mmCIF file of C-alpha atoms (C1' of nucleotides) in Angstrom:
data_model
loop_
_atom_site.group_PDB
_atom_site.id
_atom_site.type_symbol
_atom_site.label_atom_id
_atom_site.label_comp_id
_atom_site.label_asym_id
_atom_site.label_seq_id
_atom_site.Cartn_x
_atom_site.Cartn_y
_atom_site.Cartn_z
ATOM 1 C CA MET A 1 152.438 62.987 88.522
ATOM 2 C CA SER A 2 153.018 59.592 86.587
ATOM 3 C CA ASN A 3 151.660 58.540 83.438
ATOM 4 C CA PRO A 4 148.044 57.720 83.702
ATOM 5 C CA SER A 5 148.309 55.275 80.972
ATOM 6 C CA THR A 6 150.417 53.248 82.944
ATOM 7 C CA LEU A 7 147.849 52.238 85.177
ATOM 8 C CA THR A 8 145.112 51.689 82.663
ATOM 9 C CA THR A 9 147.529 49.415 80.327
ATOM 10 C CA SER A 10 148.641 47.456 83.518
ATOM 11 C CA LEU A 11 144.982 46.756 84.179
ATOM 12 C CA GLN A 12 144.326 45.883 80.498
ATOM 13 C CA LYS A 13 147.345 43.647 80.492
ATOM 14 C CA ALA A 14 146.109 41.544 83.729
ATOM 15 C CA GLY A 15 143.062 40.923 81.488
ATOM 16 C CA MET A 16 140.686 43.551 83.320
ATOM 17 C CA ARG A 17 138.211 45.862 81.579
ATOM 18 C CA VAL A 18 139.169 49.302 81.287
ATOM 19 C CA THR A 19 135.861 50.848 82.229
ATOM 20 C CA PRO A 20 135.076 54.774 82.310
ATOM 21 C CA GLN A 21 135.402 54.418 86.604
ATOM 22 C CA ARG A 22 138.811 52.839 86.508
ATOM 23 C CA VAL A 23 140.199 55.161 84.047
ATOM 24 C CA ALA A 24 139.190 57.862 86.066
ATOM 25 C CA ILE A 25 140.458 56.499 89.009
ATOM 26 C CA CYS A 26 143.781 56.102 87.404
ATOM 27 C CA GLU A 27 143.828 59.392 85.937
ATOM 28 C CA LEU A 28 143.465 61.049 89.553
ATOM 29 C CA LEU A 29 145.883 58.617 91.069
ATOM 30 C CA ALA A 30 148.412 59.482 88.461
ATOM 31 C CA ASN A 31 147.683 63.372 88.237
ATOM 32 C CA SER A 32 147.973 64.090 92.192
ATOM 33 C CA HIS A 33 150.437 64.834 94.506
ATOM 34 C CA GLU A 34 148.263 64.371 97.328
ATOM 35 C CA HIS A 35 148.828 60.531 98.138
ATOM 36 C CA PRO A 36 145.067 60.297 98.026
ATOM 37 C CA THR A 37 143.016 57.708 100.314
ATOM 38 C CA ALA A 38 139.975 55.978 98.939
ATOM 39 C CA ALA A 39 137.676 58.334 100.383
ATOM 40 C CA MET A 40 139.252 61.389 99.004
ATOM 41 C CA ILE A 41 139.025 59.696 95.244
ATOM 42 C CA TYR A 42 135.731 59.072 96.339
ATOM 43 C CA GLU A 43 134.725 62.700 96.931
ATOM 44 C CA GLU A 44 136.478 63.997 94.038
ATOM 45 C CA LEU A 45 134.938 61.758 91.386
ATOM 46 C CA LYS A 46 131.270 61.552 92.878
ATOM 47 C CA PRO A 47 130.390 64.735 90.775
ATOM 48 C CA ARG A 48 131.324 63.298 87.317
ATOM 49 C CA PHE A 49 130.164 59.823 88.505
ATOM 50 C CA SER A 50 126.911 60.230 90.542
ATOM 51 C CA SER A 51 126.600 56.539 90.975
ATOM 52 C CA LEU A 52 130.029 55.842 91.987
ATOM 53 C CA SER A 53 130.431 53.516 94.967
ATOM 54 C CA LEU A 54 133.090 53.200 97.554
ATOM 55 C CA ALA A 55 133.582 49.592 96.907
ATOM 56 C CA THR A 56 134.697 50.545 93.214
ATOM 57 C CA VAL A 57 137.293 52.487 94.526
ATOM 58 C CA TYR A 58 138.510 49.990 96.889
ATOM 59 C CA ASN A 59 138.219 47.140 94.373
ATOM 60 C CA THR A 60 140.205 49.203 91.820
ATOM 61 C CA LEU A 61 142.802 50.260 94.282
ATOM 62 C CA ASP A 62 143.488 46.711 95.236
ATOM 63 C CA ALA A 63 143.661 45.644 91.860
ATOM 64 C CA LEU A 64 146.532 48.348 91.072
ATOM 65 C CA VAL A 65 148.340 47.587 94.521
ATOM 66 C CA THR A 66 148.399 43.714 93.449
ATOM 67 C CA LEU A 67 149.470 44.699 90.004
ATOM 68 C CA GLY A 68 152.614 46.757 91.508
ATOM 69 C CA ALA A 69 151.217 49.904 89.697
ATOM 70 C CA VAL A 70 150.446 51.326 93.076
ATOM 71 C CA ASN A 71 152.165 51.497 96.434
ATOM 72 C CA VAL A 72 150.221 51.434 99.622
ATOM 73 C CA LEU A 73 151.968 54.009 101.976
ATOM 74 C CA GLY A 74 149.510 53.042 104.859
ATOM 75 C CA HIS A 75 148.175 55.360 107.585
ATOM 76 C CA ALA A 76 149.409 59.075 108.302
ATOM 77 C CA GLY A 77 147.842 60.114 111.652
ATOM 78 C CA ASP A 78 144.451 59.281 110.474
ATOM 79 C CA ASP A 79 142.970 56.069 110.214
ATOM 80 C CA THR A 80 142.820 55.841 106.394
ATOM 81 C CA VAL A 81 145.198 54.246 104.123
ATOM 82 C CA HIS A 82 147.060 56.512 101.550
ATOM 83 C CA TYR A 83 148.074 55.488 98.029
ATOM 84 C CA ASP A 84 151.007 56.711 95.814
ATOM 85 C CA ALA A 85 150.778 56.187 92.123
ATOM 86 C CA ASP A 86 154.565 56.922 91.757
ATOM 87 C CA THR A 87 156.257 54.102 92.048
ATOM 88 C CA GLU A 88 159.620 55.452 91.225
ATOM 89 C CA PRO A 89 162.079 55.364 94.133
ATOM 90 C CA HIS A 90 161.461 58.341 96.600
ATOM 91 C CA VAL A 91 161.066 59.078 99.996
ATOM 92 C CA ASN A 92 157.647 60.155 101.451
ATOM 93 C CA LEU A 93 157.199 62.257 104.516
ATOM 94 C CA ALA A 94 154.183 62.549 106.492
ATOM 95 C CA CYS A 95 153.024 64.996 109.082
ATOM 96 C CA ILE A 96 151.143 62.667 111.674
ATOM 97 C CA SER A 97 149.491 66.000 113.051
ATOM 98 C CA CYS A 98 147.902 67.240 109.584
ATOM 99 C CA SER A 99 148.131 64.093 107.660
ATOM 100 C CA ARG A 100 149.708 65.650 104.732
ATOM 101 C CA ILE A 101 152.367 63.556 102.797
ATOM 102 C CA ILE A 102 154.971 65.129 100.401
ATOM 103 C CA ASP A 103 157.869 63.876 98.344
ATOM 104 C CA ILE A 104 161.646 63.854 98.960
ATOM 105 C CA PRO A 105 164.142 63.226 96.519
ATOM 106 C CA SER A 106 166.761 60.841 97.667
ATOM 107 C CA GLU A 107 169.682 59.547 95.867
ATOM 108 C CA HIS A 108 170.091 56.449 98.364
ATOM 109 C CA VAL A 109 166.406 54.903 97.995
ATOM 110 C CA THR A 110 167.123 54.275 94.294
ATOM 111 C CA HIS A 111 169.257 51.440 95.226
ATOM 112 C CA LEU A 112 167.168 49.621 97.605
ATOM 113 C CA ASP A 113 165.052 47.585 95.075
ATOM 114 C CA ALA A 114 168.022 45.771 93.534
ATOM 115 C CA GLU A 115 169.686 45.463 97.163
ATOM 116 C CA ILE A 116 166.336 43.592 98.572
ATOM 117 C CA THR A 117 165.730 41.727 95.594
ATOM 118 C CA ALA A 118 169.486 40.248 95.471
ATOM 119 C CA ALA A 119 169.405 39.576 99.080
ATOM 120 C CA SER A 120 165.857 38.013 99.544
ATOM 121 C CA GLY A 121 164.451 36.060 96.782
ATOM 122 C CA TYR A 122 160.952 37.950 97.198
ATOM 123 C CA LYS A 123 159.122 38.980 94.572
ATOM 124 C CA LEU A 124 158.481 42.406 95.039
ATOM 125 C CA LEU A 125 155.553 44.342 94.108
ATOM 126 C CA GLY A 126 155.820 48.042 96.209
ATOM 127 C CA ALA A 127 157.806 50.035 98.432
ATOM 128 C CA ARG A 128 156.603 51.908 101.390
ATOM 129 C CA VAL A 129 159.267 54.158 102.280
ATOM 130 C CA LEU A 130 157.365 56.768 104.405
ATOM 131 C CA TYR A 131 159.237 58.927 107.189
ATOM 132 C CA TYR A 132 156.577 60.685 109.851
ATOM 133 C CA GLY A 133 156.659 63.278 112.019
ATOM 134 C CA LEU A 134 155.620 66.934 112.502
ATOM 135 C CA CYS A 135 155.698 69.432 109.578
ATOM 136 C CA PRO A 136 157.448 72.757 110.557
ATOM 137 C CA GLU A 137 153.611 74.492 110.660
ATOM 138 C CA CYS A 138 152.309 71.739 113.230
ATOM 139 C CA GLN A 139 155.440 71.830 115.217
ATOM 140 C CA LYS A 140 154.385 75.710 116.265
ATOM 141 C CA LYS A 141 151.078 74.710 116.754
ATOM 142 C CA GLN A 142 152.252 72.135 119.024
ATOM 143 C CA ILE A 143 154.304 74.604 120.701
ATOM 144 C CA GLU A 144 151.233 77.289 121.242
ATOM 145 C CA ILE A 145 149.094 74.117 122.730
ATOM 146 C CA THR A 146 151.599 73.011 125.121
ATOM 147 C CA ARG A 147 152.040 76.572 126.425
ATOM 148 C CA ASN A 148 148.321 76.931 127.242
ATOM 149 C CA MET B 1 165.898 42.320 119.244
ATOM 150 C CA SER B 2 166.885 45.831 120.855
ATOM 151 C CA ASN B 3 167.225 46.847 124.455
ATOM 152 C CA PRO B 4 163.953 46.429 126.483
ATOM 153 C CA SER B 5 165.079 49.256 129.086
ATOM 154 C CA THR B 6 165.361 51.696 126.297
ATOM 155 C CA LEU B 7 161.452 51.711 125.848
ATOM 156 C CA THR B 8 160.673 51.741 129.584
ATOM 157 C CA THR B 9 163.286 54.373 130.228
ATOM 158 C CA SER B 10 161.680 56.483 127.309
ATOM 159 C CA LEU B 11 158.192 56.203 129.077
ATOM 160 C CA GLN B 12 159.920 57.299 131.957
ATOM 161 C CA LYS B 13 161.355 60.117 130.642
ATOM 162 C CA ALA B 14 158.058 61.532 129.456
ATOM 163 C CA GLY B 15 156.672 61.472 132.840
ATOM 164 C CA MET B 16 154.577 58.348 132.520
ATOM 165 C CA ARG B 17 154.213 55.679 135.024
ATOM 166 C CA VAL B 18 156.359 52.280 134.585
ATOM 167 C CA THR B 19 153.343 49.733 135.335
ATOM 168 C CA PRO B 20 154.013 46.041 135.157
ATOM 169 C CA GLN B 21 151.804 45.781 132.092
ATOM 170 C CA ARG B 22 153.637 48.402 130.207
ATOM 171 C CA VAL B 23 157.064 46.790 131.000
ATOM 172 C CA ALA B 24 155.535 43.550 129.773
ATOM 173 C CA ILE B 25 154.561 45.189 126.488
ATOM 174 C CA CYS B 26 157.765 46.744 126.221
ATOM 175 C CA GLU B 27 159.854 43.786 126.668
ATOM 176 C CA LEU B 28 157.840 41.869 124.285
ATOM 177 C CA LEU B 29 158.463 44.475 121.529
ATOM 178 C CA ALA B 30 161.981 44.392 122.323
ATOM 179 C CA ASN B 31 162.774 40.935 122.229
ATOM 180 C CA SER B 32 160.756 40.247 119.298
ATOM 181 C CA HIS B 33 161.891 39.842 115.774
ATOM 182 C CA GLU B 34 158.093 39.381 114.799
ATOM 183 C CA HIS B 35 156.913 42.971 114.131
ATOM 184 C CA PRO B 36 153.879 41.983 116.182
ATOM 185 C CA THR B 37 150.372 43.711 115.892
ATOM 186 C CA ALA B 38 148.090 44.776 119.178
ATOM 187 C CA ALA B 39 146.610 41.374 118.946
ATOM 188 C CA MET B 40 149.839 39.472 118.770
ATOM 189 C CA ILE B 41 150.819 41.225 122.051
ATOM 190 C CA TYR B 42 147.631 40.891 123.545
ATOM 191 C CA GLU B 43 147.504 37.239 123.072
ATOM 192 C CA GLU B 44 150.983 36.626 124.223
ATOM 193 C CA LEU B 45 150.624 38.227 127.629
ATOM 194 C CA LYS B 46 147.106 37.022 128.699
ATOM 195 C CA PRO B 47 148.323 34.231 129.994
ATOM 196 C CA ARG B 48 150.551 36.111 132.503
ATOM 197 C CA PHE B 49 148.026 39.092 133.080
ATOM 198 C CA SER B 50 144.709 37.761 132.960
ATOM 199 C CA SER B 51 143.118 40.956 133.188
ATOM 200 C CA LEU B 52 144.766 42.762 130.458
ATOM 201 C CA SER B 53 142.698 44.807 128.371
ATOM 202 C CA LEU B 54 143.581 45.431 124.392
ATOM 203 C CA ALA B 55 143.117 49.080 125.228
ATOM 204 C CA THR B 56 146.013 49.104 127.429
ATOM 205 C CA VAL B 57 148.028 47.790 124.392
ATOM 206 C CA TYR B 58 146.790 49.952 122.223
ATOM 207 C CA ASN B 59 147.721 53.113 124.747
ATOM 208 C CA THR B 60 151.131 51.745 125.307
ATOM 209 C CA LEU B 61 151.772 51.340 121.782
ATOM 210 C CA ASP B 62 150.498 54.791 120.972
ATOM 211 C CA ALA B 63 152.730 56.390 123.479
ATOM 212 C CA LEU B 64 156.133 54.678 122.256
ATOM 213 C CA VAL B 65 155.128 55.543 118.724
ATOM 214 C CA THR B 66 154.815 59.191 120.048
ATOM 215 C CA LEU B 67 157.710 59.114 121.912
ATOM 216 C CA GLY B 68 159.657 57.934 118.744
ATOM 217 C CA ALA B 69 160.536 54.699 120.594
ATOM 218 C CA VAL B 70 158.689 52.540 118.565
ATOM 219 C CA ASN B 71 157.972 52.322 114.702
ATOM 220 C CA VAL B 72 154.474 51.684 112.805
ATOM 221 C CA LEU B 73 155.021 49.658 109.886
ATOM 222 C CA GLY B 74 151.567 49.693 108.886
ATOM 223 C CA HIS B 75 149.742 46.720 107.210
ATOM 224 C CA ALA B 76 151.217 43.769 105.662
ATOM 225 C CA GLY B 77 148.647 42.062 103.702
ATOM 226 C CA ASP B 78 146.094 41.711 107.020
ATOM 227 C CA ASP B 79 144.184 44.429 108.104
ATOM 228 C CA THR B 80 146.293 45.039 111.299
ATOM 229 C CA VAL B 81 148.962 47.239 111.966
ATOM 230 C CA HIS B 82 152.412 45.788 112.756
ATOM 231 C CA TYR B 83 155.033 47.392 115.165
ATOM 232 C CA ASP B 84 158.907 47.588 115.134
ATOM 233 C CA ALA B 85 160.747 48.414 118.118
ATOM 234 C CA ASP B 86 164.004 48.364 116.135
ATOM 235 C CA THR B 87 164.285 52.013 115.319
ATOM 236 C CA GLU B 88 167.824 51.484 113.696
ATOM 237 C CA PRO B 89 167.694 51.975 110.090
ATOM 238 C CA HIS B 90 166.764 48.992 108.201
ATOM 239 C CA VAL B 91 164.464 47.787 105.444
ATOM 240 C CA ASN B 92 161.646 45.738 106.351
ATOM 241 C CA LEU B 93 160.463 43.270 103.999
ATOM 242 C CA ALA B 94 156.551 41.990 104.282
ATOM 243 C CA CYS B 95 154.964 39.043 102.467
ATOM 244 C CA ILE B 96 151.406 39.920 101.504
ATOM 245 C CA SER B 97 150.359 36.445 101.368
ATOM 246 C CA CYS B 98 151.251 34.940 104.955
ATOM 247 C CA SER B 99 151.885 38.752 106.237
ATOM 248 C CA ARG B 100 155.314 37.953 107.974
ATOM 249 C CA ILE B 101 157.620 40.733 107.819
ATOM 250 C CA ILE B 102 161.444 40.025 107.919
ATOM 251 C CA ASP B 103 164.614 42.426 108.324
ATOM 252 C CA ILE B 104 167.044 43.099 105.438
ATOM 253 C CA PRO B 105 170.284 44.802 106.309
ATOM 254 C CA SER B 106 171.203 47.868 104.283
ATOM 255 C CA GLU B 107 173.766 50.580 104.017
ATOM 256 C CA HIS B 108 171.685 52.910 101.870
ATOM 257 C CA VAL B 109 168.789 53.424 104.481
ATOM 258 C CA THR B 110 171.392 54.694 107.144
ATOM 259 C CA HIS B 111 171.753 57.630 105.258
ATOM 260 C CA LEU B 112 168.294 58.741 104.725
ATOM 261 C CA ASP B 113 167.301 60.220 108.210
ATOM 262 C CA ALA B 114 170.167 62.826 107.764
ATOM 263 C CA GLU B 115 169.132 63.428 104.199
ATOM 264 C CA ILE B 116 165.416 63.847 105.339
ATOM 265 C CA THR B 117 165.844 66.358 108.355
ATOM 266 C CA ALA B 118 168.233 68.385 106.232
ATOM 267 C CA ALA B 119 165.870 68.473 103.374
ATOM 268 C CA SER B 120 162.324 69.259 104.792
ATOM 269 C CA GLY B 121 162.535 70.982 108.540
ATOM 270 C CA TYR B 122 160.205 68.417 109.801
ATOM 271 C CA LYS B 123 160.636 66.755 113.149
ATOM 272 C CA LEU B 124 160.881 63.093 112.678
ATOM 273 C CA LEU B 125 159.348 60.692 114.951
ATOM 274 C CA GLY B 126 159.859 57.479 113.018
ATOM 275 C CA ALA B 127 160.198 55.782 109.971
ATOM 276 C CA ARG B 128 158.409 52.882 107.783
ATOM 277 C CA VAL B 129 160.812 51.678 105.234
ATOM 278 C CA LEU B 130 158.790 48.410 104.361
ATOM 279 C CA TYR B 131 158.971 46.630 100.857
ATOM 280 C CA TYR B 132 156.474 44.250 100.447
ATOM 281 C CA GLY B 133 155.842 41.267 98.003
ATOM 282 C CA LEU B 134 155.680 37.479 97.749
ATOM 283 C CA CYS B 135 158.388 35.486 100.078
ATOM 284 C CA PRO B 136 159.746 32.605 98.109
ATOM 285 C CA GLU B 137 157.134 30.006 99.863
ATOM 286 C CA CYS B 138 154.206 31.872 99.053
ATOM 287 C CA GLN B 139 155.355 32.516 95.298
ATOM 288 C CA LYS B 140 155.162 28.336 95.151
ATOM 289 C CA LYS B 141 151.693 28.256 96.383
ATOM 290 C CA GLN B 142 150.625 31.013 93.837
ATOM 291 C CA ILE B 143 151.830 29.092 91.311
ATOM 292 C CA GLU B 144 149.960 25.774 92.592
ATOM 293 C CA ILE B 145 146.656 27.802 92.887
ATOM 294 C CA THR B 146 147.103 29.399 89.409
ATOM 295 C CA ARG B 147 147.551 25.719 88.002
ATOM 296 C CA ASN B 148 144.032 24.409 89.667
ATOM 297 C "C1'" DT C 1 146.720 55.423 156.604
ATOM 298 C "C1'" DA C 2 144.624 58.549 153.498
ATOM 299 C "C1'" DC C 3 144.540 61.505 149.223
ATOM 300 C "C1'" DA C 4 145.039 62.639 144.547
ATOM 301 C "C1'" DA C 5 146.458 61.713 140.134
ATOM 302 C "C1'" DA C 6 147.343 58.073 136.622
ATOM 303 C "C1'" DT C 7 146.267 53.852 134.852
ATOM 304 C "C1'" DT C 8 143.726 49.684 133.646
ATOM 305 C "C1'" DT C 9 139.574 47.403 132.247
ATOM 306 C "C1'" DA C 10 135.377 46.054 130.207
ATOM 307 C "C1'" DG C 11 132.151 47.093 127.175
ATOM 308 C "C1'" DA C 12 130.305 50.463 123.889
ATOM 309 C "C1'" DA C 13 130.945 52.920 120.157
ATOM 310 C "C1'" DT C 14 133.221 54.335 115.795
ATOM 311 C "C1'" DA C 15 134.375 54.125 111.112
ATOM 312 C "C1'" DA C 16 137.323 52.165 107.513
ATOM 313 C "C1'" DT C 17 137.270 48.219 104.366
ATOM 314 C "C1'" DT C 18 134.980 43.822 102.885
ATOM 315 C "C1'" DA C 19 131.361 40.959 101.673
ATOM 316 C "C1'" DT C 20 127.029 40.098 99.269
ATOM 317 C "C1'" DA C 21 123.605 39.941 95.802
ATOM 318 C "C1'" DA C 22 120.920 42.495 92.534
ATOM 319 C "C1'" DA C 23 121.416 45.407 88.539
ATOM 320 C "C1'" DT C 24 124.311 47.005 84.582
ATOM 321 C "C1'" DA C 25 127.095 46.946 81.182
ATOM 322 C "C1'" DA C 26 130.571 45.115 78.278
ATOM 323 C "C1'" DA C 27 132.312 41.252 75.265
ATOM 324 C "C1'" DA C 28 131.586 36.774 72.369
ATOM 325 C "C1'" DG C 29 129.239 33.654 69.587
ATOM 326 C "C1'" DC C 30 125.793 33.218 66.268
ATOM 327 C "C1'" DG D 1 121.720 43.070 65.451
ATOM 328 C "C1'" DC D 2 119.922 39.690 69.050
ATOM 329 C "C1'" DT D 3 121.213 36.422 72.796
ATOM 330 C "C1'" DT D 4 123.931 34.771 75.972
ATOM 331 C "C1'" DT D 5 127.829 34.699 79.208
ATOM 332 C "C1'" DT D 6 130.847 37.175 81.886
ATOM 333 C "C1'" DA D 7 132.703 41.101 84.327
ATOM 334 C "C1'" DT D 8 131.913 45.087 86.760
ATOM 335 C "C1'" DT D 9 129.543 48.511 89.300
ATOM 336 C "C1'" DT D 10 126.378 49.716 92.727
ATOM 337 C "C1'" DA D 11 123.887 49.796 97.317
ATOM 338 C "C1'" DT D 12 123.497 48.077 101.580
ATOM 339 C "C1'" DA D 13 124.733 44.850 105.181
ATOM 340 C "C1'" DA D 14 128.365 42.531 107.559
ATOM 341 C "C1'" DT D 15 132.607 42.769 109.548
ATOM 342 C "C1'" DT D 16 136.254 43.862 112.486
ATOM 343 C "C1'" DA D 17 140.348 46.871 113.756
ATOM 344 C "C1'" DT D 18 140.741 50.798 116.674
ATOM 345 C "C1'" DT D 19 139.078 54.359 119.790
ATOM 346 C "C1'" DC D 20 136.167 56.057 123.241
ATOM 347 C "C1'" DT D 21 133.945 56.008 127.999
ATOM 348 C "C1'" DA D 22 133.298 55.621 132.732
ATOM 349 C "C1'" DA D 23 133.834 52.741 136.475
ATOM 350 C "C1'" DA D 24 137.302 50.422 139.023
ATOM 351 C "C1'" DT D 25 141.989 49.756 140.404
ATOM 352 C "C1'" DT D 26 146.776 50.905 141.426
ATOM 353 C "C1'" DT D 27 150.464 53.802 142.241
ATOM 354 C "C1'" DG D 28 153.052 57.951 144.319
ATOM 355 C "C1'" DT D 29 153.216 60.933 148.168
ATOM 356 C "C1'" DA D 30 152.723 63.071 152.154
#
DNA sequence: TACAAATTTAGAATAATTATAAATAAAAGC
DNA sequence: GCTTTTATTTATAATTATTCTAAATTTGTA
C-alpha cells in the first residue's frame, strides 16, 4: 500500500502520457499487498477495461521498473514474475509451494541501499530482497504428502 | 567460489545419485563467480559431455535449489534465471544492461536469516538478495546513446 | 551376468513474454 | 474546431526459456 500518485507522476516526469489504463495499473499496484503478476493485474482490470491488452500491462510495468518506481521480485515457485510497488526497504518472503509473497519488516535492510551505492558506483534502480521457503500451512501439507 | 563437495554431498544425502553430469554441474557452480544461467552451464559443459542435455542441467539445478544448496537469483535484464552456489549471506548486484551480477559484502545481510525465521515460522530454503541498476560502464554507454 | 530403479537424453509441448502492425487516442499547431 | 503528428493501445503472431515425455542408458545390487 503505497501512494498511487507516486507511480503516475514518475511516468509523467519521464514524459510519458498518463492514460486511463496506466492510471488503473498504477492504482492497482499501489493498493495491493499481493505482489501481483502481469496476468493478475490483467485479470483484475479486464472487467473495467474490456479491451485491455496484456501487452499494455507489460509495457507499463516495464516502464515503471526502468524508472525505479516498481521493483521486480522475480518468480515465486510459479513461472511468472511478481512485482512490488513498495520500494521502501523491506524483506519479501515467498512460499514456493503456494506462491504467495508477504512482507517482513526489517531494520537491517534499510541500510543496504547506502552501503551498496557507496561500494559499487552503480546507479541503483531497484531491489529484490526476497527470501523463499515454505509457509507454515504448506509445511503441513508437505508432511501429509510424505506420509502417503 | 564455494566448496563443490558441499553440493554433491547434499545430493547424496537426499538419496540422489552422484553422476558425472551432476558432479560437473556442481563443480562449475561452485567454482564460478558468474552467477550462471542454465544455458551458460550447458554451453560450458558441452565440450566435455557431448551428449549433455539441457533437461539434465535444469533437473540438477532444481534439485539443488529445493535442497537449499543453491539460490535462485532470478532474471538480470535478460530473460534467463541466474543461480548462485554461494549461500552465505551477501548482496548480489546486477546490471540490467549487460546482465552481469557481482557480489557485494555486507554486514547487514548476515542478520536477516535469523530475523526472518523468528518472525515468520517459514522454513527457509534460500535467499535472493539482488539489487539491480546500471554498472559504471553501462551508465557511460547510456549517456552516449542519449546524445545521438 | 541379470534385474530393477534412477537418470540422461532428444525432442515435443507449454506458456510467459516480446514484437509487429493496424487502429485509436491524445497533443500541438494553425 | 480541424489537421497533422506522435504516442499508445490493441490483437495477434512470434519468440524462447523452461518443462514434459518416452525411450535409451547408466548405475547399484545381488
